[in-house]
């Protein structure tokens, strides 16, 4: 499979999302966040994943506006936070006001809270109004998606979930593939928790790559969007240097076998 840094995946609504993006959870708002986003744009990233909850939308927006790169060339995601389900329209307006940008490319329900079905209808309206080009969900299990699809004609463009070899959600991947929902892999570097795992380090050595690069490449080869986070310029560059090599089919199977159902962030399995 041949990829480049500007390679995209087509979504079910006709738009397309870059396969690689920079995640900015835990990047503090202010100058440091601006320089992190700028470093990513300089390194060729054209996709930034933020959220109202991350508290850094102002800085993300400023870095994008100051970059001089045309808005249409940058893919921007933000998310509806759990306490904002009472009024998703107002929540998106607030996010856009902080970003000082007219629209987001993707607006996600951050977590499957009980009000999710009503909010999903509101997001469909936001998409129709053009404030969000695409809409999707995050942390949805097969059960949550099945319920949503039974209650709405609008199929989410994306389901953003934790995914890496230590949490290889094979059934969810297959389900979303069949329903034409693109998976975005969050915490693809295991939030840093398994980067020193001996079997991953050995695999990285075999390819003369870093453990982080192996994990990002694994996600790309599973045909999912991947959004690693780093607040360090050298690592931002390193994490995008994953297009000049390929993991063999046999080693992909070995990596798949690392699964231990490790969840470094949320566990939505029992979210009612
Ligand atoms: P990641 O799995 O991307 O790991 C980030 C950690 O890895 C940081 O400690 C970072 O440190 C370190 N790191 C990055 N690159 C390297 C490297 N090349 N070598 C060594 N260490 C490295 O973590 P996140 O949990 O942040 O996930 C990524 C993004 O996914 C988030 O930022 C967010 O956008 C999204 N996300 C979405 C969630 C949701 O509920 N929808 C939940 C969690 C994440 P340093 O910064 O110091 O380089």
PDB file of C-alpha atoms and ligand atoms in Angstrom:
ATOM      1  CA  UNK A   1       0.000   0.000   0.000  1.00  0.00           C
ATOM      2  CA  UNK A   2       1.509   3.347  -1.077  1.00  0.00           C
ATOM      3  CA  UNK A   3       0.746   6.395   1.077  1.00  0.00           C
ATOM      4  CA  UNK A   4       2.011   9.958   1.192  1.00  0.00           C
ATOM      5  CA  UNK A   5       1.583  12.602   3.882  1.00  0.00           C
ATOM      6  CA  UNK A   6      -1.237  14.222   1.907  1.00  0.00           C
ATOM      7  CA  UNK A   7      -3.056  10.950   1.179  1.00  0.00           C
ATOM      8  CA  UNK A   8      -6.745  11.033   2.081  1.00  0.00           C
ATOM      9  CA  UNK A   9      -9.588   8.623   2.744  1.00  0.00           C
ATOM     10  CA  UNK A  10     -12.952   9.279   1.129  1.00  0.00           C
ATOM     11  CA  UNK A  11     -15.823   9.678   3.592  1.00  0.00           C
ATOM     12  CA  UNK A  12     -19.397   8.477   3.070  1.00  0.00           C
ATOM     13  CA  UNK A  13     -20.594  12.084   2.575  1.00  0.00           C
ATOM     14  CA  UNK A  14     -18.247  12.804  -0.359  1.00  0.00           C
ATOM     15  CA  UNK A  15     -15.600  14.713   1.614  1.00  0.00           C
ATOM     16  CA  UNK A  16     -12.108  13.325   2.230  1.00  0.00           C
ATOM     17  CA  UNK A  17      -9.966  13.232   5.382  1.00  0.00           C
ATOM     18  CA  UNK A  18      -6.140  13.176   5.489  1.00  0.00           C
ATOM     19  CA  UNK A  19      -4.874   9.833   6.760  1.00  0.00           C
ATOM     20  CA  UNK A  20      -2.406  11.465   9.166  1.00  0.00           C
ATOM     21  CA  UNK A  21      -3.283  14.222  11.628  1.00  0.00           C
ATOM     22  CA  UNK A  22      -1.840  15.819  14.732  1.00  0.00           C
ATOM     23  CA  UNK A  23      -3.753  15.327  17.988  1.00  0.00           C
ATOM     24  CA  UNK A  24      -3.482  18.176  20.501  1.00  0.00           C
ATOM     25  CA  UNK A  25      -5.005  16.766  23.683  1.00  0.00           C
ATOM     26  CA  UNK A  26      -2.875  17.901  26.664  1.00  0.00           C
ATOM     27  CA  UNK A  27      -1.123  20.584  24.627  1.00  0.00           C
ATOM     28  CA  UNK A  28      -1.579  23.670  26.802  1.00  0.00           C
ATOM     29  CA  UNK A  29      -3.257  26.631  25.207  1.00  0.00           C
ATOM     30  CA  UNK A  30      -1.084  29.618  24.350  1.00  0.00           C
ATOM     31  CA  UNK A  31       2.224  30.120  22.557  1.00  0.00           C
ATOM     32  CA  UNK A  32       3.313  26.503  23.066  1.00  0.00           C
ATOM     33  CA  UNK A  33       0.177  25.150  21.367  1.00  0.00           C
ATOM     34  CA  UNK A  34       0.552  27.659  18.552  1.00  0.00           C
ATOM     35  CA  UNK A  35       4.138  26.555  17.926  1.00  0.00           C
ATOM     36  CA  UNK A  36       3.185  22.851  18.101  1.00  0.00           C
ATOM     37  CA  UNK A  37       0.481  23.305  15.459  1.00  0.00           C
ATOM     38  CA  UNK A  38       2.835  25.450  13.395  1.00  0.00           C
ATOM     39  CA  UNK A  39       5.553  22.781  13.626  1.00  0.00           C
ATOM     40  CA  UNK A  40       3.091  20.202  12.339  1.00  0.00           C
ATOM     41  CA  UNK A  41       1.982  22.395   9.439  1.00  0.00           C
ATOM     42  CA  UNK A  42       5.642  23.074   8.596  1.00  0.00           C
ATOM     43  CA  UNK A  43       6.281  19.311   8.629  1.00  0.00           C
ATOM     44  CA  UNK A  44       3.496  18.792   6.105  1.00  0.00           C
ATOM     45  CA  UNK A  45       0.579  17.787   8.339  1.00  0.00           C
ATOM     46  CA  UNK A  46      -2.708  19.172   7.031  1.00  0.00           C
ATOM     47  CA  UNK A  47      -5.017  17.744   9.676  1.00  0.00           C
ATOM     48  CA  UNK A  48      -5.422  18.891  13.295  1.00  0.00           C
ATOM     49  CA  UNK A  49      -7.600  17.140  15.876  1.00  0.00           C
ATOM     50  CA  UNK A  50      -8.778  19.286  18.780  1.00  0.00           C
ATOM     51  CA  UNK A  51     -11.866  19.372  21.030  1.00  0.00           C
ATOM     52  CA  UNK A  52     -13.752  21.888  23.143  1.00  0.00           C
ATOM     53  CA  UNK A  53     -12.597  19.836  26.141  1.00  0.00           C
ATOM     54  CA  UNK A  54      -8.889  20.310  25.303  1.00  0.00           C
ATOM     55  CA  UNK A  55      -9.160  24.037  26.030  1.00  0.00           C
ATOM     56  CA  UNK A  56      -6.829  24.984  23.184  1.00  0.00           C
ATOM     57  CA  UNK A  57      -9.173  25.849  20.300  1.00  0.00           C
ATOM     58  CA  UNK A  58      -8.099  29.537  20.391  1.00  0.00           C
ATOM     59  CA  UNK A  59      -4.451  28.610  19.908  1.00  0.00           C
ATOM     60  CA  UNK A  60      -5.187  26.007  17.242  1.00  0.00           C
ATOM     61  CA  UNK A  61      -7.244  28.545  15.302  1.00  0.00           C
ATOM     62  CA  UNK A  62      -4.593  31.222  15.631  1.00  0.00           C
ATOM     63  CA  UNK A  63      -1.819  28.915  14.426  1.00  0.00           C
ATOM     64  CA  UNK A  64      -3.913  27.895  11.421  1.00  0.00           C
ATOM     65  CA  UNK A  65      -4.849  31.484  10.572  1.00  0.00           C
ATOM     66  CA  UNK A  66      -1.263  32.720  10.996  1.00  0.00           C
ATOM     67  CA  UNK A  67       0.211  29.892   8.898  1.00  0.00           C
ATOM     68  CA  UNK A  68      -0.760  31.508   5.614  1.00  0.00           C
ATOM     69  CA  UNK A  69      -1.945  28.114   4.388  1.00  0.00           C
ATOM     70  CA  UNK A  70      -5.350  28.294   2.702  1.00  0.00           C
ATOM     71  CA  UNK A  71      -8.161  27.221   5.036  1.00  0.00           C
ATOM     72  CA  UNK A  72      -9.385  24.726   2.450  1.00  0.00           C
ATOM     73  CA  UNK A  73      -6.059  22.881   2.595  1.00  0.00           C
ATOM     74  CA  UNK A  74      -6.291  22.191   6.327  1.00  0.00           C
ATOM     75  CA  UNK A  75      -8.592  19.587   7.836  1.00  0.00           C
ATOM     76  CA  UNK A  76      -9.855  20.642  11.253  1.00  0.00           C
ATOM     77  CA  UNK A  77     -11.789  18.556  13.747  1.00  0.00           C
ATOM     78  CA  UNK A  78     -13.372  19.592  17.016  1.00  0.00           C
ATOM     79  CA  UNK A  79     -15.788  17.800  19.336  1.00  0.00           C
ATOM     80  CA  UNK A  80     -19.003  18.286  21.290  1.00  0.00           C
ATOM     81  CA  UNK A  81     -18.203  17.938  24.980  1.00  0.00           C
ATOM     82  CA  UNK A  82     -20.342  15.809  27.316  1.00  0.00           C
ATOM     83  CA  UNK A  83     -21.802  18.709  29.295  1.00  0.00           C
ATOM     84  CA  UNK A  84     -22.810  20.582  26.116  1.00  0.00           C
ATOM     85  CA  UNK A  85     -25.402  18.122  24.788  1.00  0.00           C
ATOM     86  CA  UNK A  86     -28.221  20.401  25.944  1.00  0.00           C
ATOM     87  CA  UNK A  87     -27.420  22.746  23.056  1.00  0.00           C
ATOM     88  CA  UNK A  88     -25.010  21.387  20.404  1.00  0.00           C
ATOM     89  CA  UNK A  89     -25.682  24.374  18.126  1.00  0.00           C
ATOM     90  CA  UNK A  90     -24.465  26.784  20.796  1.00  0.00           C
ATOM     91  CA  UNK A  91     -21.480  24.530  21.592  1.00  0.00           C
ATOM     92  CA  UNK A  92     -20.325  24.559  17.965  1.00  0.00           C
ATOM     93  CA  UNK A  93     -20.823  28.331  17.735  1.00  0.00           C
ATOM     94  CA  UNK A  94     -18.651  28.676  20.851  1.00  0.00           C
ATOM     95  CA  UNK A  95     -15.935  26.456  19.328  1.00  0.00           C
ATOM     96  CA  UNK A  96     -16.002  28.362  16.040  1.00  0.00           C
ATOM     97  CA  UNK A  97     -15.820  31.632  17.981  1.00  0.00           C
ATOM     98  CA  UNK A  98     -12.691  30.440  19.778  1.00  0.00           C
ATOM     99  CA  UNK A  99     -11.131  29.087  16.599  1.00  0.00           C
ATOM    100  CA  UNK A 100     -12.123  32.263  14.719  1.00  0.00           C
ATOM    101  CA  UNK A 101     -12.812  30.006  11.767  1.00  0.00           C
ATOM    102  CA  UNK A 102     -16.127  29.777   9.865  1.00  0.00           C
ATOM    103  CA  UNK A 103     -16.523  26.010   9.757  1.00  0.00           C
ATOM    104  CA  UNK A 104     -14.937  22.798  10.941  1.00  0.00           C
ATOM    105  CA  UNK A 105     -14.313  19.912   8.601  1.00  0.00           C
ATOM    106  CA  UNK A 106     -15.468  17.405  11.174  1.00  0.00           C
ATOM    107  CA  UNK A 107     -17.603  17.733  14.306  1.00  0.00           C
ATOM    108  CA  UNK A 108     -17.715  14.700  16.580  1.00  0.00           C
ATOM    109  CA  UNK A 109     -19.827  13.638  19.517  1.00  0.00           C
ATOM    110  CA  UNK A 110     -16.915  13.177  21.922  1.00  0.00           C
ATOM    111  CA  UNK A 111     -18.423  10.350  23.970  1.00  0.00           C
ATOM    112  CA  UNK A 112     -21.653   8.281  23.859  1.00  0.00           C
ATOM    113  CA  UNK A 113     -23.527  10.067  26.660  1.00  0.00           C
ATOM    114  CA  UNK A 114     -27.216   9.149  27.116  1.00  0.00           C
ATOM    115  CA  UNK A 115     -28.454  12.222  25.149  1.00  0.00           C
ATOM    116  CA  UNK A 116     -26.505  11.094  22.063  1.00  0.00           C
ATOM    117  CA  UNK A 117     -29.458  10.378  19.737  1.00  0.00           C
ATOM    118  CA  UNK A 118     -31.015  13.810  20.167  1.00  0.00           C
ATOM    119  CA  UNK A 119     -27.595  15.429  19.731  1.00  0.00           C
ATOM    120  CA  UNK A 120     -26.972  13.403  16.590  1.00  0.00           C
ATOM    121  CA  UNK A 121     -30.073  14.970  14.994  1.00  0.00           C
ATOM    122  CA  UNK A 122     -28.723  18.400  15.958  1.00  0.00           C
ATOM    123  CA  UNK A 123     -25.370  17.591  14.344  1.00  0.00           C
ATOM    124  CA  UNK A 124     -27.176  16.616  11.129  1.00  0.00           C
ATOM    125  CA  UNK A 125     -28.698  20.112  11.164  1.00  0.00           C
ATOM    126  CA  UNK A 126     -25.277  21.689  11.712  1.00  0.00           C
ATOM    127  CA  UNK A 127     -23.942  19.790   8.732  1.00  0.00           C
ATOM    128  CA  UNK A 128     -26.859  20.943   6.584  1.00  0.00           C
ATOM    129  CA  UNK A 129     -26.114  24.534   7.640  1.00  0.00           C
ATOM    130  CA  UNK A 130     -22.467  24.197   6.555  1.00  0.00           C
ATOM    131  CA  UNK A 131     -20.868  24.908   9.962  1.00  0.00           C
ATOM    132  CA  UNK A 132     -19.578  21.344  10.041  1.00  0.00           C
ATOM    133  CA  UNK A 133     -18.683  19.799   6.690  1.00  0.00           C
ATOM    134  CA  UNK A 134     -18.824  16.269   8.097  1.00  0.00           C
ATOM    135  CA  UNK A 135     -20.166  14.841  11.327  1.00  0.00           C
ATOM    136  CA  UNK A 136     -19.227  11.782  13.266  1.00  0.00           C
ATOM    137  CA  UNK A 137     -18.902  10.144  16.641  1.00  0.00           C
ATOM    138  CA  UNK A 138     -16.178   9.080  19.008  1.00  0.00           C
ATOM    139  CA  UNK A 139     -15.847   6.251  21.501  1.00  0.00           C
ATOM    140  CA  UNK A 140     -18.900   4.514  20.006  1.00  0.00           C
ATOM    141  CA  UNK A 141     -19.041   0.723  20.327  1.00  0.00           C
ATOM    142  CA  UNK A 142     -20.819  -1.592  17.876  1.00  0.00           C
ATOM    143  CA  UNK A 143     -23.837  -1.389  20.195  1.00  0.00           C
ATOM    144  CA  UNK A 144     -23.910   2.418  20.176  1.00  0.00           C
ATOM    145  CA  UNK A 145     -23.531   2.506  16.381  1.00  0.00           C
ATOM    146  CA  UNK A 146     -26.246  -0.099  15.847  1.00  0.00           C
ATOM    147  CA  UNK A 147     -28.638   1.951  17.972  1.00  0.00           C
ATOM    148  CA  UNK A 148     -27.733   5.160  16.153  1.00  0.00           C
ATOM    149  CA  UNK A 149     -28.151   3.621  12.695  1.00  0.00           C
ATOM    150  CA  UNK A 150     -31.550   2.230  13.710  1.00  0.00           C
ATOM    151  CA  UNK A 151     -32.688   5.702  14.745  1.00  0.00           C
ATOM    152  CA  UNK A 152     -31.229   7.957  12.082  1.00  0.00           C
ATOM    153  CA  UNK A 153     -30.751   8.008   8.344  1.00  0.00           C
ATOM    154  CA  UNK A 154     -27.514   9.947   8.788  1.00  0.00           C
ATOM    155  CA  UNK A 155     -24.569   7.559   8.938  1.00  0.00           C
ATOM    156  CA  UNK A 156     -21.591   8.977  10.873  1.00  0.00           C
ATOM    157  CA  UNK A 157     -18.686   9.731   8.539  1.00  0.00           C
ATOM    158  CA  UNK A 158     -16.197   8.773  11.226  1.00  0.00           C
ATOM    159  CA  UNK A 159     -15.904   6.894  14.513  1.00  0.00           C
ATOM    160  CA  UNK A 160     -12.824   8.057  16.418  1.00  0.00           C
ATOM    161  CA  UNK A 161     -11.728   5.347  18.866  1.00  0.00           C
ATOM    162  CA  UNK A 162      -8.653   4.174  20.701  1.00  0.00           C
ATOM    163  CA  UNK A 163      -6.782   1.826  18.376  1.00  0.00           C
ATOM    164  CA  UNK A 164      -3.248   0.407  18.394  1.00  0.00           C
ATOM    165  CA  UNK A 165      -1.775  -3.111  18.407  1.00  0.00           C
ATOM    166  CA  UNK A 166      -2.376  -3.361  22.168  1.00  0.00           C
ATOM    167  CA  UNK A 167      -6.071  -2.594  21.561  1.00  0.00           C
ATOM    168  CA  UNK A 168      -6.778  -4.148  18.194  1.00  0.00           C
ATOM    169  CA  UNK A 169     -10.531  -3.731  17.877  1.00  0.00           C
ATOM    170  CA  UNK A 170     -10.965  -6.153  14.983  1.00  0.00           C
ATOM    171  CA  UNK A 171     -14.774  -6.542  15.244  1.00  0.00           C
ATOM    172  CA  UNK A 172     -15.332  -2.793  15.439  1.00  0.00           C
ATOM    173  CA  UNK A 173     -13.037  -2.268  12.437  1.00  0.00           C
ATOM    174  CA  UNK A 174     -14.974  -4.840  10.409  1.00  0.00           C
ATOM    175  CA  UNK A 175     -18.334  -3.412  11.469  1.00  0.00           C
ATOM    176  CA  UNK A 176     -17.382   0.165  10.548  1.00  0.00           C
ATOM    177  CA  UNK A 177     -15.865  -0.982   7.267  1.00  0.00           C
ATOM    178  CA  UNK A 178     -19.169  -2.676   6.317  1.00  0.00           C
ATOM    179  CA  UNK A 179     -21.181   0.416   7.260  1.00  0.00           C
ATOM    180  CA  UNK A 180     -18.815   2.753   5.382  1.00  0.00           C
ATOM    181  CA  UNK A 181     -17.750   4.547   8.567  1.00  0.00           C
ATOM    182  CA  UNK A 182     -14.072   5.548   8.649  1.00  0.00           C
ATOM    183  CA  UNK A 183     -12.188   4.685  11.832  1.00  0.00           C
ATOM    184  CA  UNK A 184      -9.832   7.259  13.276  1.00  0.00           C
ATOM    185  CA  UNK A 185      -7.216   5.779  15.626  1.00  0.00           C
ATOM    186  CA  UNK A 186      -6.753   7.897  18.733  1.00  0.00           C
ATOM    187  CA  UNK A 187      -3.953   7.372  21.252  1.00  0.00           C
ATOM    188  CA  UNK A 188      -2.184   5.431  18.464  1.00  0.00           C
ATOM    189  CA  UNK A 189       1.055   5.555  20.492  1.00  0.00           C
ATOM    190  CA  UNK A 190      -0.741   4.001  23.493  1.00  0.00           C
ATOM    191  CA  UNK A 191      -0.583   7.456  25.117  1.00  0.00           C
ATOM    192  CA  UNK A 192       3.121   6.617  25.525  1.00  0.00           C
ATOM    193  CA  UNK A 193       2.436   3.577  27.735  1.00  0.00           C
ATOM    194  CA  UNK A 194       3.887   0.785  25.562  1.00  0.00           C
ATOM    195  CA  UNK A 195       6.572   2.620  23.567  1.00  0.00           C
ATOM    196  CA  UNK A 196       9.262   0.748  25.546  1.00  0.00           C
ATOM    197  CA  UNK A 197       7.652  -2.682  25.200  1.00  0.00           C
ATOM    198  CA  UNK A 198      10.498  -5.068  24.295  1.00  0.00           C
ATOM    199  CA  UNK A 199       8.676  -6.819  21.422  1.00  0.00           C
ATOM    200  CA  UNK A 200       7.736  -3.470  19.858  1.00  0.00           C
ATOM    201  CA  UNK A 201      11.297  -2.165  20.315  1.00  0.00           C
ATOM    202  CA  UNK A 202      12.598  -5.311  18.573  1.00  0.00           C
ATOM    203  CA  UNK A 203      10.186  -4.794  15.663  1.00  0.00           C
ATOM    204  CA  UNK A 204      11.274  -1.154  15.375  1.00  0.00           C
ATOM    205  CA  UNK A 205      14.933  -2.187  15.297  1.00  0.00           C
ATOM    206  CA  UNK A 206      14.203  -4.645  12.480  1.00  0.00           C
ATOM    207  CA  UNK A 207      12.901  -1.781  10.298  1.00  0.00           C
ATOM    208  CA  UNK A 208      15.425   0.809  11.583  1.00  0.00           C
ATOM    209  CA  UNK A 209      12.448   2.880  12.743  1.00  0.00           C
ATOM    210  CA  UNK A 210      11.262   4.105  16.134  1.00  0.00           C
ATOM    211  CA  UNK A 211       8.500   2.311  18.079  1.00  0.00           C
ATOM    212  CA  UNK A 212       6.245   5.333  17.454  1.00  0.00           C
ATOM    213  CA  UNK A 213       6.807   5.086  13.703  1.00  0.00           C
ATOM    214  CA  UNK A 214       5.943   1.367  13.738  1.00  0.00           C
ATOM    215  CA  UNK A 215       2.667   2.063  15.567  1.00  0.00           C
ATOM    216  CA  UNK A 216       1.691   4.859  13.170  1.00  0.00           C
ATOM    217  CA  UNK A 217       2.567   2.765  10.132  1.00  0.00           C
ATOM    218  CA  UNK A 218       0.565  -0.170  11.554  1.00  0.00           C
ATOM    219  CA  UNK A 219      -2.511   2.070  11.721  1.00  0.00           C
ATOM    220  CA  UNK A 220      -1.990   3.391   8.179  1.00  0.00           C
ATOM    221  CA  UNK A 221      -1.672  -0.146   6.831  1.00  0.00           C
ATOM    222  CA  UNK A 222      -4.965  -1.024   8.532  1.00  0.00           C
ATOM    223  CA  UNK A 223      -6.465   1.713   6.376  1.00  0.00           C
ATOM    224  CA  UNK A 224      -7.500   3.922   9.287  1.00  0.00           C
ATOM    225  CA  UNK A 225      -6.871   7.595   9.936  1.00  0.00           C
ATOM    226  CA  UNK A 226      -4.233   8.115  12.624  1.00  0.00           C
ATOM    227  CA  UNK A 227      -3.759  11.149  14.908  1.00  0.00           C
ATOM    228  CA  UNK A 228      -0.601  10.875  17.060  1.00  0.00           C
ATOM    229  CA  UNK A 229       0.166  13.686  19.490  1.00  0.00           C
ATOM    230  CA  UNK A 230       3.519  15.199  20.265  1.00  0.00           C
ATOM    231  CA  UNK A 231       4.381  18.579  21.703  1.00  0.00           C
ATOM    232  CA  UNK A 232       7.992  18.286  20.483  1.00  0.00           C
ATOM    233  CA  UNK A 233       9.050  19.475  17.030  1.00  0.00           C
ATOM    234  CA  UNK A 234      11.532  16.603  16.404  1.00  0.00           C
ATOM    235  CA  UNK A 235       8.916  13.996  17.299  1.00  0.00           C
ATOM    236  CA  UNK A 236       6.245  15.730  15.206  1.00  0.00           C
ATOM    237  CA  UNK A 237       8.631  15.376  12.263  1.00  0.00           C
ATOM    238  CA  UNK A 238       9.529  11.786  13.211  1.00  0.00           C
ATOM    239  CA  UNK A 239       5.866  10.783  13.523  1.00  0.00           C
ATOM    240  CA  UNK A 240       5.227  11.977   9.960  1.00  0.00           C
ATOM    241  CA  UNK A 241       8.248  10.130   8.572  1.00  0.00           C
ATOM    242  CA  UNK A 242       6.290   6.934   8.052  1.00  0.00           C
ATOM    243  CA  UNK A 243       5.698   6.970   4.323  1.00  0.00           C
ATOM    244  CA  UNK A 244       8.995   5.577   3.058  1.00  0.00           C
ATOM    245  CA  UNK A 245       8.702   2.025   4.336  1.00  0.00           C
ATOM    246  CA  UNK A 246       6.151  -0.764   4.703  1.00  0.00           C
ATOM    247  CA  UNK A 247       5.591  -3.367   7.397  1.00  0.00           C
ATOM    248  CA  UNK A 248       5.406  -6.862   5.894  1.00  0.00           C
ATOM    249  CA  UNK A 249       2.132  -8.799   6.017  1.00  0.00           C
ATOM    250  CA  UNK A 250       3.712 -11.269   8.419  1.00  0.00           C
ATOM    251  CA  UNK A 251       4.892  -8.524  10.780  1.00  0.00           C
ATOM    252  CA  UNK A 252       1.456  -6.864  10.599  1.00  0.00           C
ATOM    253  CA  UNK A 253      -0.005 -10.148  11.867  1.00  0.00           C
ATOM    254  CA  UNK A 254       2.622 -10.253  14.620  1.00  0.00           C
ATOM    255  CA  UNK A 255       1.714  -6.710  15.672  1.00  0.00           C
ATOM    256  CA  UNK A 256      -2.004  -7.587  15.579  1.00  0.00           C
ATOM    257  CA  UNK A 257      -1.106 -10.336  18.041  1.00  0.00           C
ATOM    258  CA  UNK A 258       0.124  -7.783  20.612  1.00  0.00           C
ATOM    259  CA  UNK A 259      -3.515  -7.179  21.525  1.00  0.00           C
ATOM    260  CA  UNK A 260      -4.143  -7.103  25.266  1.00  0.00           C
ATOM    261  CA  UNK A 261      -7.295  -4.919  25.253  1.00  0.00           C
ATOM    262  CA  UNK A 262      -5.282  -2.095  26.775  1.00  0.00           C
ATOM    263  CA  UNK A 263      -7.349   1.053  27.214  1.00  0.00           C
ATOM    264  CA  UNK A 264      -5.287   4.118  28.016  1.00  0.00           C
ATOM    265  CA  UNK A 265      -8.193   6.560  27.873  1.00  0.00           C
ATOM    266  CA  UNK A 266     -11.940   5.863  28.084  1.00  0.00           C
ATOM    267  CA  UNK A 267     -13.607   2.466  28.220  1.00  0.00           C
ATOM    268  CA  UNK A 268     -17.016   3.019  26.598  1.00  0.00           C
ATOM    269  CA  UNK A 269     -17.891  -0.704  26.596  1.00  0.00           C
ATOM    270  CA  UNK A 270     -20.587  -0.261  29.221  1.00  0.00           C
ATOM    271  CA  UNK A 271     -21.630   3.312  28.487  1.00  0.00           C
ATOM    272  CA  UNK A 272     -25.464   3.051  28.710  1.00  0.00           C
TER     273      UNK A 272
HETATM  274  P1  LIG B   1      -0.611   9.274  21.706  1.00  0.00           P
HETATM  275  O1  LIG B   1      -0.944   7.841  21.697  1.00  0.00           O
HETATM  276  O2  LIG B   1      -0.536  10.009  20.434  1.00  0.00           O
HETATM  277  O3  LIG B   1       0.755   9.428  22.506  1.00  0.00           O
HETATM  278  C1  LIG B   1       1.235  10.676  22.900  1.00  0.00           C
HETATM  279  C2  LIG B   1       2.451  10.448  23.781  1.00  0.00           C
HETATM  280  O4  LIG B   1       3.504   9.878  23.002  1.00  0.00           O
HETATM  281  C3  LIG B   1       2.953  11.717  24.386  1.00  0.00           C
HETATM  282  O5  LIG B   1       3.433  11.413  25.685  1.00  0.00           O
HETATM  283  C4  LIG B   1       4.108  12.110  23.456  1.00  0.00           C
HETATM  284  O6  LIG B   1       5.069  12.850  24.181  1.00  0.00           O
HETATM  285  C5  LIG B   1       4.640  10.741  23.068  1.00  0.00           C
HETATM  286  N1  LIG B   1       5.272  10.727  21.739  1.00  0.00           N
HETATM  287  C6  LIG B   1       4.809  11.229  20.572  1.00  0.00           C
HETATM  288  N2  LIG B   1       5.628  10.959  19.557  1.00  0.00           N
HETATM  289  C7  LIG B   1       6.673  10.277  20.087  1.00  0.00           C
HETATM  290  C8  LIG B   1       7.862   9.728  19.548  1.00  0.00           C
HETATM  291  N3  LIG B   1       8.132   9.821  18.249  1.00  0.00           N
HETATM  292  N4  LIG B   1       8.710   9.080  20.386  1.00  0.00           N
HETATM  293  C9  LIG B   1       8.432   8.972  21.697  1.00  0.00           C
HETATM  294  N5  LIG B   1       7.321   9.467  22.275  1.00  0.00           N
HETATM  295  C10 LIG B   1       6.441  10.110  21.471  1.00  0.00           C
HETATM  296  O7  LIG B   1      -1.589   9.980  22.757  1.00  0.00           O
HETATM  297  P2  LIG B   1      -2.932  10.778  22.831  1.00  0.00           P
HETATM  298  O8  LIG B   1      -3.671  10.120  23.908  1.00  0.00           O
HETATM  299  O9  LIG B   1      -2.645  12.223  22.925  1.00  0.00           O
HETATM  300  O10 LIG B   1      -3.716  10.503  21.471  1.00  0.00           O
HETATM  301  C11 LIG B   1      -3.506  11.242  20.294  1.00  0.00           C
HETATM  302  C12 LIG B   1      -4.686  12.146  19.984  1.00  0.00           C
HETATM  303  O11 LIG B   1      -5.892  11.394  19.867  1.00  0.00           O
HETATM  304  C13 LIG B   1      -5.023  13.162  21.092  1.00  0.00           C
HETATM  305  O12 LIG B   1      -4.101  14.223  21.146  1.00  0.00           O
HETATM  306  C14 LIG B   1      -6.403  13.548  20.680  1.00  0.00           C
HETATM  307  O13 LIG B   1      -6.381  14.463  19.594  1.00  0.00           O
HETATM  308  C15 LIG B   1      -6.990  12.202  20.266  1.00  0.00           C
HETATM  309  N6  LIG B   1      -7.705  11.542  21.380  1.00  0.00           N
HETATM  310  C16 LIG B   1      -9.067  11.486  21.297  1.00  0.00           C
HETATM  311  C17 LIG B   1      -9.804  10.919  22.311  1.00  0.00           C
HETATM  312  C18 LIG B   1     -11.283  10.872  22.213  1.00  0.00           C
HETATM  313  O14 LIG B   1     -11.947  10.547  23.202  1.00  0.00           O
HETATM  314  N7  LIG B   1     -11.862  11.158  21.064  1.00  0.00           N
HETATM  315  C19 LIG B   1      -9.170  10.349  23.506  1.00  0.00           C
HETATM  316  C20 LIG B   1      -7.709  10.401  23.466  1.00  0.00           C
HETATM  317  C21 LIG B   1      -7.034  10.970  22.425  1.00  0.00           C
HETATM  318  P3  LIG B   1       5.521  14.360  23.759  1.00  0.00           P
HETATM  319  O15 LIG B   1       4.272  15.163  23.553  1.00  0.00           O
HETATM  320  O16 LIG B   1       6.326  14.791  24.929  1.00  0.00           O
HETATM  321  O17 LIG B   1       6.320  14.183  22.501  1.00  0.00           O
END
